[in-house]
Short mmCIF file of C-alpha atoms in Angstrom, two decimals:
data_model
loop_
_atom_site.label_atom_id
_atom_site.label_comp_id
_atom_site.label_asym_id
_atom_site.label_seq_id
_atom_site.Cartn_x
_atom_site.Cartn_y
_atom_site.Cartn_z
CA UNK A 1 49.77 62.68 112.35
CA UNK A 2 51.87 60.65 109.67
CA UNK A 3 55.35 61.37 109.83
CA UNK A 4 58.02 60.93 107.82
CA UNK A 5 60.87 58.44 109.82
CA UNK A 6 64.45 58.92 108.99
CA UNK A 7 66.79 56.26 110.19
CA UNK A 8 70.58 57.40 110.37
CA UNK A 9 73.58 55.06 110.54
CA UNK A 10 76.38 57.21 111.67
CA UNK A 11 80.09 56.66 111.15
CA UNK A 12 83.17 58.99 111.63
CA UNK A 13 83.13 59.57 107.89
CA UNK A 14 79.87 58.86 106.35
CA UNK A 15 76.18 58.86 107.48
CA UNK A 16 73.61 56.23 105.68
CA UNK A 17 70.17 57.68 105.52
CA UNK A 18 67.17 56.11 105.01
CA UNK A 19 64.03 57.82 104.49
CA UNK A 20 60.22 55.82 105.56
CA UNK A 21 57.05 56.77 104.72
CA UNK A 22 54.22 56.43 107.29
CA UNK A 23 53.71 53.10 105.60
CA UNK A 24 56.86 51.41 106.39
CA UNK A 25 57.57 51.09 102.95
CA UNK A 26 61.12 53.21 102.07
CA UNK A 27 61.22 55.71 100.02
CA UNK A 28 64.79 56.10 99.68
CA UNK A 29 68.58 55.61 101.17
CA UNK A 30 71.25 57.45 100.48
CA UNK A 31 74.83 58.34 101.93
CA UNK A 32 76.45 61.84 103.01
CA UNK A 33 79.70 62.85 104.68
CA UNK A 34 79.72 63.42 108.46
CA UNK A 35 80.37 67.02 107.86
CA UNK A 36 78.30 70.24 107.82
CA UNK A 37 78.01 70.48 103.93
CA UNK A 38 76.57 66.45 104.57
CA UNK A 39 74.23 67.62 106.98
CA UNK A 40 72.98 70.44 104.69
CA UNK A 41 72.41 68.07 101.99
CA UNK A 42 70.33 65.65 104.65
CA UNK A 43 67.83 68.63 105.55
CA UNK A 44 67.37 68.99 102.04
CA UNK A 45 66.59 65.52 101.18
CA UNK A 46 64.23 65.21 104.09
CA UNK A 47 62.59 68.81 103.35
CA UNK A 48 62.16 67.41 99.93
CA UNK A 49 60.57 64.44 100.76
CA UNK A 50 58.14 65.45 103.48
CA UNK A 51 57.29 68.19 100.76
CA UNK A 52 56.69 65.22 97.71
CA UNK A 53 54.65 63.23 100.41
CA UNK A 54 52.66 66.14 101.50
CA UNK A 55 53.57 65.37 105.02
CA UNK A 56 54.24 68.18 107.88
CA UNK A 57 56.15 65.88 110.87
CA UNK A 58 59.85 64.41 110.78
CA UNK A 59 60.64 61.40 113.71
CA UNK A 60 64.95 61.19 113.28
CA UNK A 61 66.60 58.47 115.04
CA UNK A 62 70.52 57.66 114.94
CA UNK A 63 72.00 55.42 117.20
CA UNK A 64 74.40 56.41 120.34
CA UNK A 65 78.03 56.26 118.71
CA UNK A 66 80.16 57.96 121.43
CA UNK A 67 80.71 61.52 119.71
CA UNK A 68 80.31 60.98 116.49
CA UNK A 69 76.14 61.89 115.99
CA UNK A 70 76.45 64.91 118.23
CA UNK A 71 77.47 67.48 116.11
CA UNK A 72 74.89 65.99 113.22
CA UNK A 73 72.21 66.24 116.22
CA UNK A 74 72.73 70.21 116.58
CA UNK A 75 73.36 70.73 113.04
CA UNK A 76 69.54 69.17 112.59
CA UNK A 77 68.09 71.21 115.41
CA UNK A 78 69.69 74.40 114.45
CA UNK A 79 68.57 73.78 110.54
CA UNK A 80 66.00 76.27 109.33
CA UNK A 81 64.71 74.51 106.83
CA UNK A 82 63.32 71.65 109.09
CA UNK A 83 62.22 74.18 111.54
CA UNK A 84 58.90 74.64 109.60
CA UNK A 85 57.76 71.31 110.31
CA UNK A 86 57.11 69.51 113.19
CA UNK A 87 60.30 67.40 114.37
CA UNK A 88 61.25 64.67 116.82
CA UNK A 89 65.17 63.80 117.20
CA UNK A 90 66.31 60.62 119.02
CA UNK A 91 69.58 58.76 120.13
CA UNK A 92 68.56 55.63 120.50
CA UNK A 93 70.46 52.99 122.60
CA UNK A 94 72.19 50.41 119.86
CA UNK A 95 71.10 47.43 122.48
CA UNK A 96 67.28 48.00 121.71
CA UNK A 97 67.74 48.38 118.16
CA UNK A 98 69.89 45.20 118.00
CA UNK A 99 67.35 43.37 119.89
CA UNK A 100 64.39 44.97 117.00
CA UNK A 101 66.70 43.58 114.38
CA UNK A 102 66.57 40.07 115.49
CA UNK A 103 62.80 39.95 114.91
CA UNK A 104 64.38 40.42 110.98
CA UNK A 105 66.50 37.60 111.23
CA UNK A 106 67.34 37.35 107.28
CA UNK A 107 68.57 41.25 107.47
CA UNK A 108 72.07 41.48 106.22
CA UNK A 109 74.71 43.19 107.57
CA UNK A 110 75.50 46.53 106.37
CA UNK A 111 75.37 50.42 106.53
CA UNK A 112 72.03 50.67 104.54
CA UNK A 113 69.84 47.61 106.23
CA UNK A 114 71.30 49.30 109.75
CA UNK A 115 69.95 52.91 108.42
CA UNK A 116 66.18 50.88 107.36
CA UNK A 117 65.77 48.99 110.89
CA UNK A 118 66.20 52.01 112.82
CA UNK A 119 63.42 53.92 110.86
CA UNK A 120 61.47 51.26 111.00
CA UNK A 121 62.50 50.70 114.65
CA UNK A 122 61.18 54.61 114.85
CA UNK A 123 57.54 53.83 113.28
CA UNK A 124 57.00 50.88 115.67
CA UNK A 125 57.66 53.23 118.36
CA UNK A 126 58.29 52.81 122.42
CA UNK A 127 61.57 54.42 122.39
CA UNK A 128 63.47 56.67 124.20
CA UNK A 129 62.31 60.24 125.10
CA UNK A 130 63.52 62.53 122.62
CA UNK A 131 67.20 64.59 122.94
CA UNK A 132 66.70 67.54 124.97
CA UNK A 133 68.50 70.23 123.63
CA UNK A 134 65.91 73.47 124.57
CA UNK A 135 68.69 74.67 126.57
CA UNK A 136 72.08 74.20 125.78
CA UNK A 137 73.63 75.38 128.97
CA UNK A 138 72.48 71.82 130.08
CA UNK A 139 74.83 70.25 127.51
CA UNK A 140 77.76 72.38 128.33
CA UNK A 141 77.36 71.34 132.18
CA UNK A 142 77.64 68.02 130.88
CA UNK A 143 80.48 68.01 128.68
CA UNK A 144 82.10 69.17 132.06
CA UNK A 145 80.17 66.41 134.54
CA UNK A 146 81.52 63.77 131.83
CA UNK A 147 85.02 64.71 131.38
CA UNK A 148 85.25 64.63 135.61
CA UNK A 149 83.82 61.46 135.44
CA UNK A 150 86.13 60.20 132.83
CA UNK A 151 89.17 61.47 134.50
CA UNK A 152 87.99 59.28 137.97
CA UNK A 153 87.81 56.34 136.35
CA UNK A 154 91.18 56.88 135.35
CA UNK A 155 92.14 57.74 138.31
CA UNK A 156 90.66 54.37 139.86
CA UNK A 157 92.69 52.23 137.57
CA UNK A 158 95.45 54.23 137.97
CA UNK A 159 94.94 53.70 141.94
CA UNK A 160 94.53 50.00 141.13
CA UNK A 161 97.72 49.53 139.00
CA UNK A 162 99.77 51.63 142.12
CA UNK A 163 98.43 48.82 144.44
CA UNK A 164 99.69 46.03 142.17
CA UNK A 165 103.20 47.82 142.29
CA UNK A 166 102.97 48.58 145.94
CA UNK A 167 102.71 44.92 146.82
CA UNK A 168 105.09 43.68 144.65
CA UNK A 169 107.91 46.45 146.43
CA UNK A 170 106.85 45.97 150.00
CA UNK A 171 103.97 43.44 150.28
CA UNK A 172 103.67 44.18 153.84
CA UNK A 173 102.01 48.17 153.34
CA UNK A 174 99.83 46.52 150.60
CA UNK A 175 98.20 43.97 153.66
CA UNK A 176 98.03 46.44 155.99
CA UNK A 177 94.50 48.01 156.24
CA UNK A 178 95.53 50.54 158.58
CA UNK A 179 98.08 52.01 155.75
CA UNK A 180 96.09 53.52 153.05
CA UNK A 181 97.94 52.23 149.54
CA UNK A 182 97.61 55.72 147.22
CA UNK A 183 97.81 57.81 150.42
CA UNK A 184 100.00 61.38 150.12
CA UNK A 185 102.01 59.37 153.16
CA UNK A 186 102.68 55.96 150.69
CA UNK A 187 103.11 57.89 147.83
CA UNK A 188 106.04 59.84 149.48
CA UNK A 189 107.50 56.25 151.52
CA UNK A 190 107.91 55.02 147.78
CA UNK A 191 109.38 57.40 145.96
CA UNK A 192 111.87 58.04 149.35
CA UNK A 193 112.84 54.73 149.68
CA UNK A 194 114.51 52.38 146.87
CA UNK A 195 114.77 49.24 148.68
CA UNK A 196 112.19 47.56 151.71
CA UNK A 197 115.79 46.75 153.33
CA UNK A 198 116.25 50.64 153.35
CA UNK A 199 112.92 51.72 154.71
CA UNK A 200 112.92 48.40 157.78
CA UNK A 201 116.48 49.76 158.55
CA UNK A 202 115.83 53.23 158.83
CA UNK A 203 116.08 55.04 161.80
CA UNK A 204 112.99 55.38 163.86
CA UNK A 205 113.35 58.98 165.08
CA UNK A 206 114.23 60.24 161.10
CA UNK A 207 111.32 57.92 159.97
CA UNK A 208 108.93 59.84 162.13
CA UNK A 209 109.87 63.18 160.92
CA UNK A 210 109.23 61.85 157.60
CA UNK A 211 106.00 60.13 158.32
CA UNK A 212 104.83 63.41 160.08
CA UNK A 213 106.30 65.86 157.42
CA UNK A 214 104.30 63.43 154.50
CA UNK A 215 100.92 63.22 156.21
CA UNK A 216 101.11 67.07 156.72
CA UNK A 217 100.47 66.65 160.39
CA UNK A 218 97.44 64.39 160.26
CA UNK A 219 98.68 61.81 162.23
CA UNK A 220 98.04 62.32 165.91
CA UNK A 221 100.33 59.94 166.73
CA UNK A 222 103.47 59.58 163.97
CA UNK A 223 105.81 57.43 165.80
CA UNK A 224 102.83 54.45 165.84
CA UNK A 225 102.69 54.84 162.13
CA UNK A 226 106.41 55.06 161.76
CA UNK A 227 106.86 51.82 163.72
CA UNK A 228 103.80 50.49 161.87
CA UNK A 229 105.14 51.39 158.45
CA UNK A 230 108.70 49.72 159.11
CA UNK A 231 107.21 46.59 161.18
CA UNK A 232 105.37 45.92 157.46
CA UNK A 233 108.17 46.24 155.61
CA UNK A 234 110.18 44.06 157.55
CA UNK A 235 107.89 41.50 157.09
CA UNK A 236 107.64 42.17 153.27
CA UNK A 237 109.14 39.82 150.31
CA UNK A 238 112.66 41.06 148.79
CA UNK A 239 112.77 41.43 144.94
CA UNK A 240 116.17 41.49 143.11
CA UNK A 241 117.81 44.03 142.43
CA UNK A 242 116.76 44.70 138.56
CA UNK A 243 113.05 43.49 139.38
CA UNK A 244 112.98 45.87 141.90
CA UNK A 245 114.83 49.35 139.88
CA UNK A 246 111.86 48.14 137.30
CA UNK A 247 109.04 48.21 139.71
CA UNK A 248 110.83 52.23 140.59
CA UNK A 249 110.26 52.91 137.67
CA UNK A 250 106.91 51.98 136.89
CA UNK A 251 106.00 53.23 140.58
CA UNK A 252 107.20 56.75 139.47
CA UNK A 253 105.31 56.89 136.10
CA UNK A 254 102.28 55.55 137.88
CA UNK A 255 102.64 58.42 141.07
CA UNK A 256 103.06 61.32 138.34
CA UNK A 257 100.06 59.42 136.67
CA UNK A 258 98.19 59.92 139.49
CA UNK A 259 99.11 63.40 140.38
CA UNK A 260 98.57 64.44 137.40
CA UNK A 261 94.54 63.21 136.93
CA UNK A 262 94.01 64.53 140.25
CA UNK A 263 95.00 68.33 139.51
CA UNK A 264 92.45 67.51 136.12
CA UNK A 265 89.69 66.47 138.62
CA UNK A 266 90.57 70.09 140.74
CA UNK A 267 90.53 71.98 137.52
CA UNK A 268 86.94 70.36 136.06
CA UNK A 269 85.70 70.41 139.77
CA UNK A 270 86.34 74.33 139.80
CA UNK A 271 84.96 74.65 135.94
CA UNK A 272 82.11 72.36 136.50
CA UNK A 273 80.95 74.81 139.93
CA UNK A 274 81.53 77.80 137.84
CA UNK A 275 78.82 76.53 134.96
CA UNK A 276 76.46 74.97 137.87
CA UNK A 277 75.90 78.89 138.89
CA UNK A 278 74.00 80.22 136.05
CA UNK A 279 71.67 77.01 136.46
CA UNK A 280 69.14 77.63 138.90
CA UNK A 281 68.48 74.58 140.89
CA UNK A 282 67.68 73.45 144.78
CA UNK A 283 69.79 69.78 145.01
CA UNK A 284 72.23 71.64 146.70
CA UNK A 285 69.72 72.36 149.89
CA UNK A 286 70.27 68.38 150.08
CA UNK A 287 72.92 68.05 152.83
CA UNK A 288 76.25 66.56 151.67
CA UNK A 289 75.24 66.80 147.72
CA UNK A 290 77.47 69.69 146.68
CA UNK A 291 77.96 71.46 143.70
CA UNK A 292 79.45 68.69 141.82
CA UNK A 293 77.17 65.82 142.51
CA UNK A 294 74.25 68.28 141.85
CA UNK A 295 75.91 69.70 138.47
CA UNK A 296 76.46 65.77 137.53
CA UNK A 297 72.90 65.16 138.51
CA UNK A 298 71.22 67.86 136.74
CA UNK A 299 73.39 68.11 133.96
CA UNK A 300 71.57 64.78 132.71
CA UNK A 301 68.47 65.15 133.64
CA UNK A 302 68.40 68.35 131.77
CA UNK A 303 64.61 69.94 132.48
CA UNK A 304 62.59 67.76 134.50
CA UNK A 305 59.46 68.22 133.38
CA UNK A 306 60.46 66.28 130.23
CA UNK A 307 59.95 63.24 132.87
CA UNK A 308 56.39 62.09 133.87
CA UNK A 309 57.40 60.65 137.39
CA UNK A 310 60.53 59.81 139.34
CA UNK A 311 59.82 56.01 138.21
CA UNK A 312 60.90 57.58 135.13
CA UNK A 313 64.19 59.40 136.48
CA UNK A 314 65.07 56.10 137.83
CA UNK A 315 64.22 54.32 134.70
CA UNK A 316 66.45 56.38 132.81
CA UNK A 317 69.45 56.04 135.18
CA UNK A 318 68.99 51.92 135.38
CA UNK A 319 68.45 52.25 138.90
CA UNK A 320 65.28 49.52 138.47
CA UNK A 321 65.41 46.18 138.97
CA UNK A 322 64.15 43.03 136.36
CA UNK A 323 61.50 41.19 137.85
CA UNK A 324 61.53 37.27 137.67
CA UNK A 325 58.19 35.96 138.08
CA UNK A 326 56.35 32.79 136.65
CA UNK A 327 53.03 31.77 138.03
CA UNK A 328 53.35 31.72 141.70
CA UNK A 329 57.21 31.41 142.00
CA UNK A 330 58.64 35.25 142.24
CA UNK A 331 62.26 35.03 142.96
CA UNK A 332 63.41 37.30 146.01
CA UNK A 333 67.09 38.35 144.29
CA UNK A 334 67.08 40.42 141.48
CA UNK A 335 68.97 42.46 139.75
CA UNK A 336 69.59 45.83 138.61
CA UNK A 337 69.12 46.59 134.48
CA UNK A 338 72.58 47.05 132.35
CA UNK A 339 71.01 49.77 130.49
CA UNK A 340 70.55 53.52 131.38
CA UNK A 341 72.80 56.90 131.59
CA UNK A 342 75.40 55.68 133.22
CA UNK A 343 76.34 58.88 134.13
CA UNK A 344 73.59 59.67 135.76
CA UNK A 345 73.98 56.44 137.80
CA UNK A 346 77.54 57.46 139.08
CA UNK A 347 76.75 60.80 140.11
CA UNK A 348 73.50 59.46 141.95
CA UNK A 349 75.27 56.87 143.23
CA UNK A 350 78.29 59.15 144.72
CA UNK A 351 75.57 61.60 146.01
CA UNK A 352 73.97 59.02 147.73
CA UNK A 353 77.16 57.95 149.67
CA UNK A 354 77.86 61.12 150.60
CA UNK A 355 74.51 62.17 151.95
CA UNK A 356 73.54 59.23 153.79
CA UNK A 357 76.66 60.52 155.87
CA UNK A 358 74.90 63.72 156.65
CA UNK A 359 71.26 63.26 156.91
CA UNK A 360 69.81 61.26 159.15
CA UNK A 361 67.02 59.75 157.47
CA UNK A 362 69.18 58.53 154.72
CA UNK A 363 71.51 57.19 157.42
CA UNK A 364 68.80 55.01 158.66
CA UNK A 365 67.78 53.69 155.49
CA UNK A 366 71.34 53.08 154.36
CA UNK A 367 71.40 50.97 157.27
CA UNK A 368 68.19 49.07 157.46
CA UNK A 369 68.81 48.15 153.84
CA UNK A 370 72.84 46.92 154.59
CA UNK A 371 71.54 44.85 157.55
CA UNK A 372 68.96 42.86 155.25
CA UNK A 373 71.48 40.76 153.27
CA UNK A 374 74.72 39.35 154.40
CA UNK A 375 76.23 39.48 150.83
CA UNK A 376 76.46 42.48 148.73
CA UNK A 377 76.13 44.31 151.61
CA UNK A 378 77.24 48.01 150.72
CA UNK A 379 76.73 47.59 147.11
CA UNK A 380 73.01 46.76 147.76
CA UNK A 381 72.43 49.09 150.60
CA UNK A 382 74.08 51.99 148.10
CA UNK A 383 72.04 51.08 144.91
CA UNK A 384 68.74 51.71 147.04
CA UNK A 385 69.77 54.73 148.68
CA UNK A 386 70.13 56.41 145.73
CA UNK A 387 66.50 55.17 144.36
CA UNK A 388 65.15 56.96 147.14
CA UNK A 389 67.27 59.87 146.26
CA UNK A 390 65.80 60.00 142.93
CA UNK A 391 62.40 60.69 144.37
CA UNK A 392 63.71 63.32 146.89
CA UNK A 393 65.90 65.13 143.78
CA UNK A 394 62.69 64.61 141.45
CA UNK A 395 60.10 66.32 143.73
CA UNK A 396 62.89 69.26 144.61
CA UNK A 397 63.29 69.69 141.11
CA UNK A 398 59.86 69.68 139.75
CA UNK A 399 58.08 71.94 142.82
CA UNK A 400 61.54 74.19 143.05
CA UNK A 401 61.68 73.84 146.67
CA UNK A 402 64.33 73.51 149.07
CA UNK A 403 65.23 70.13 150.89
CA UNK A 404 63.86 70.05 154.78
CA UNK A 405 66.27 68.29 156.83
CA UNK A 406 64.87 65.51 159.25
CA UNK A 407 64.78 65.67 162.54
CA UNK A 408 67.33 63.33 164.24
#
């Protein structure tokens, strides 16, 4: 088959188009709002065309722009005109058609040389899979599984920022490993206390009531943290006064900051388990998964059988590593690839953590592979835990069977 290649450089206001015949030669650009009306007049140009050239298959390509190709991507999909010919739609990553551009080196730099080199990046082929969008109850999962994701990041530089504060108001807590720095317990130490001076002085037997009363009863032995707590801050550094009324105050933005992502996380967590229930699936049977890895999971893997093998799963979540290998010489450390769904990557990732706590044979791998290295330990040890659960989630996934736990 000869298709017809449209290349698509999309903007928040304007899409360049440019249409390629099987040829490579162009057979013509043009520019339309980013709107629905725009998107009608597209179909019709590329209806149009394939019609003048006789031809009965469309290949699409845009590159990823955060948000603003999806709607463009449905409008295409959903178009009836294009729906009597054979179509292909991709999203392609903007770091592989950069790197095709180079081989044009005397290419300009604009919105209608962009729109020609991804066409013609589309003709030479070996790109991405195409969108999958044959069931959109996969996209709405992930609209969810993204947002949650977005909202702990936040939350981790929040955490980070708090930590910065904490040590600058009572350096001692910040040093001490056995104090948690965003715990419920600092948080409420913090926002209690104005001064170090006021927390080392305080009375032991009222501090304890606090500490207990702030770590809801989790401590199973309060007066050791309460002595703990006030032994650090009477080794801490003293800020003056106005330094330290301005570190308050950007403490208590911070701590509503943080309070505030964290209810976002409960309400997407409860949203994202409520949209994972009309999805049939079996990741949960995985011990320690849950709903929420397993939504985040299959959310972008979308239907499996649009992947040939779990090389392929892993592939697409960059959990493969570059090999670096000239005659003889093959170096031992490598490492992983900077491209993939890198939300796919964090959700394996956290999965992975969480079941290697629960299954045994994940355990044991976790902890062959942290042993190997002396650097990089967890980080390492983590990365190829979740490889092997990529093979585990493919196979569950593409037989529809249930996970059977190891014995110990």
């Amino acid at each position: 088959m000869n298709p017809l290649f449209v290349g698509i450089d999309v903007s928040s206001k304007n899409n360049v188009v440019c249409l390629m015949k099987p040829d490579g030669t162009k057979f013509s650009t043009f520019s339309v709002q980013n709107n629905l009306g725009g998107a009608k007049m597209l179909s019709e140009r590329i209806v149009s065309a394939l019609d003048k050239l006789q031809l009965s298959e469309v290949t699409i390509g845009m590159e990823a722009t955060s948000i603003y190709g999806d709607s463009l991507v449905y409008a295409l999909r959903e178009d009836g005109s294009l729906g009597r010919y054979q179509r292909h739609i991709h999203v392609l990553n903007p770091k592989q058609v950069r790197k095709f551009k180079d081989a044009y080196p005397d290419l300009p730099k604009n919105d209608y040389v962009d729109a020609f080199v991804i066409a013609d990046h589309l003709r030479f082929g070996r790109i991405a899979s195409e969108v999958y969008m044959d069931d959109y109850r996969y996209r709405s999962l992930q609209t969810l599984t993204r947002a949650r994701f977005d909202a702990v990041q936040n939350l981790t530089r929040e955490k980070q920022r708090f930590a910065n504060y904490l040590f600058l108001k009572c350096s001692g807590i910040a040093q001490n490993k056995d104090i948690p720095n965003t715990s419920a317990t600092t948080l409420a130490l913090m926002e209690h206390f104005e001064t170090v001076d006021e927390l080392a002085n305080c009375d032991l037997e009222t501090l304890t009531a606090f500490v207990s009363a702030a770590g809801r009863g989790r401590f199973a032995d309060p007066e050791a943290t309460a002595k703990a707590v006030q032994s650090a801050a009477r080794g801490s550094y003293r800020l003056p006064k106005t330094v330290n009324d301005s570190i308050n105050q950007a403490m208590s933005v911070s701590i509503a900051s943080m309070r505030a992502l964290e209810s976002q996380i409960k309400v997407l967590e409860k949203a994202i388990e409520q949209q994972f229930e009309i999805i049939p699936n079996t990741l949960t049977s995985i011990p320690g998964i849950g709903k929420v890895y397993s939504a985040g999971i299959i959310a972008e893997i979308g239907d499996i059988r649009r992947f040939e093998s779990q090389a392929s799963v892993a592939k697409y979540a960059g959990l493969v590593w570059t090999q670096h290998q000239s005659g003889d010489f093959e170096a031992q450390n490598t490492r992983m690839i900077k491209s993939g769904n890198r939300y796919l990557r964090y959700y394996l990732l956290e999965a992975a953590n969480s079941v290697r706590r629960c299954d045994s044979e994940f355990r044991r791998y976790y902890d062959l592979k942290f042993h190997e290295v002396n650097k990089f330990q967890h980080k390492r040890a983590l990365a190829l835990t979740a490889r092997k659960l990529v093979r585990v989630v493919f196979r569950l996934l593409k037989d529809n069977r249930l996970y059977i736990v190891p014995e110990s």
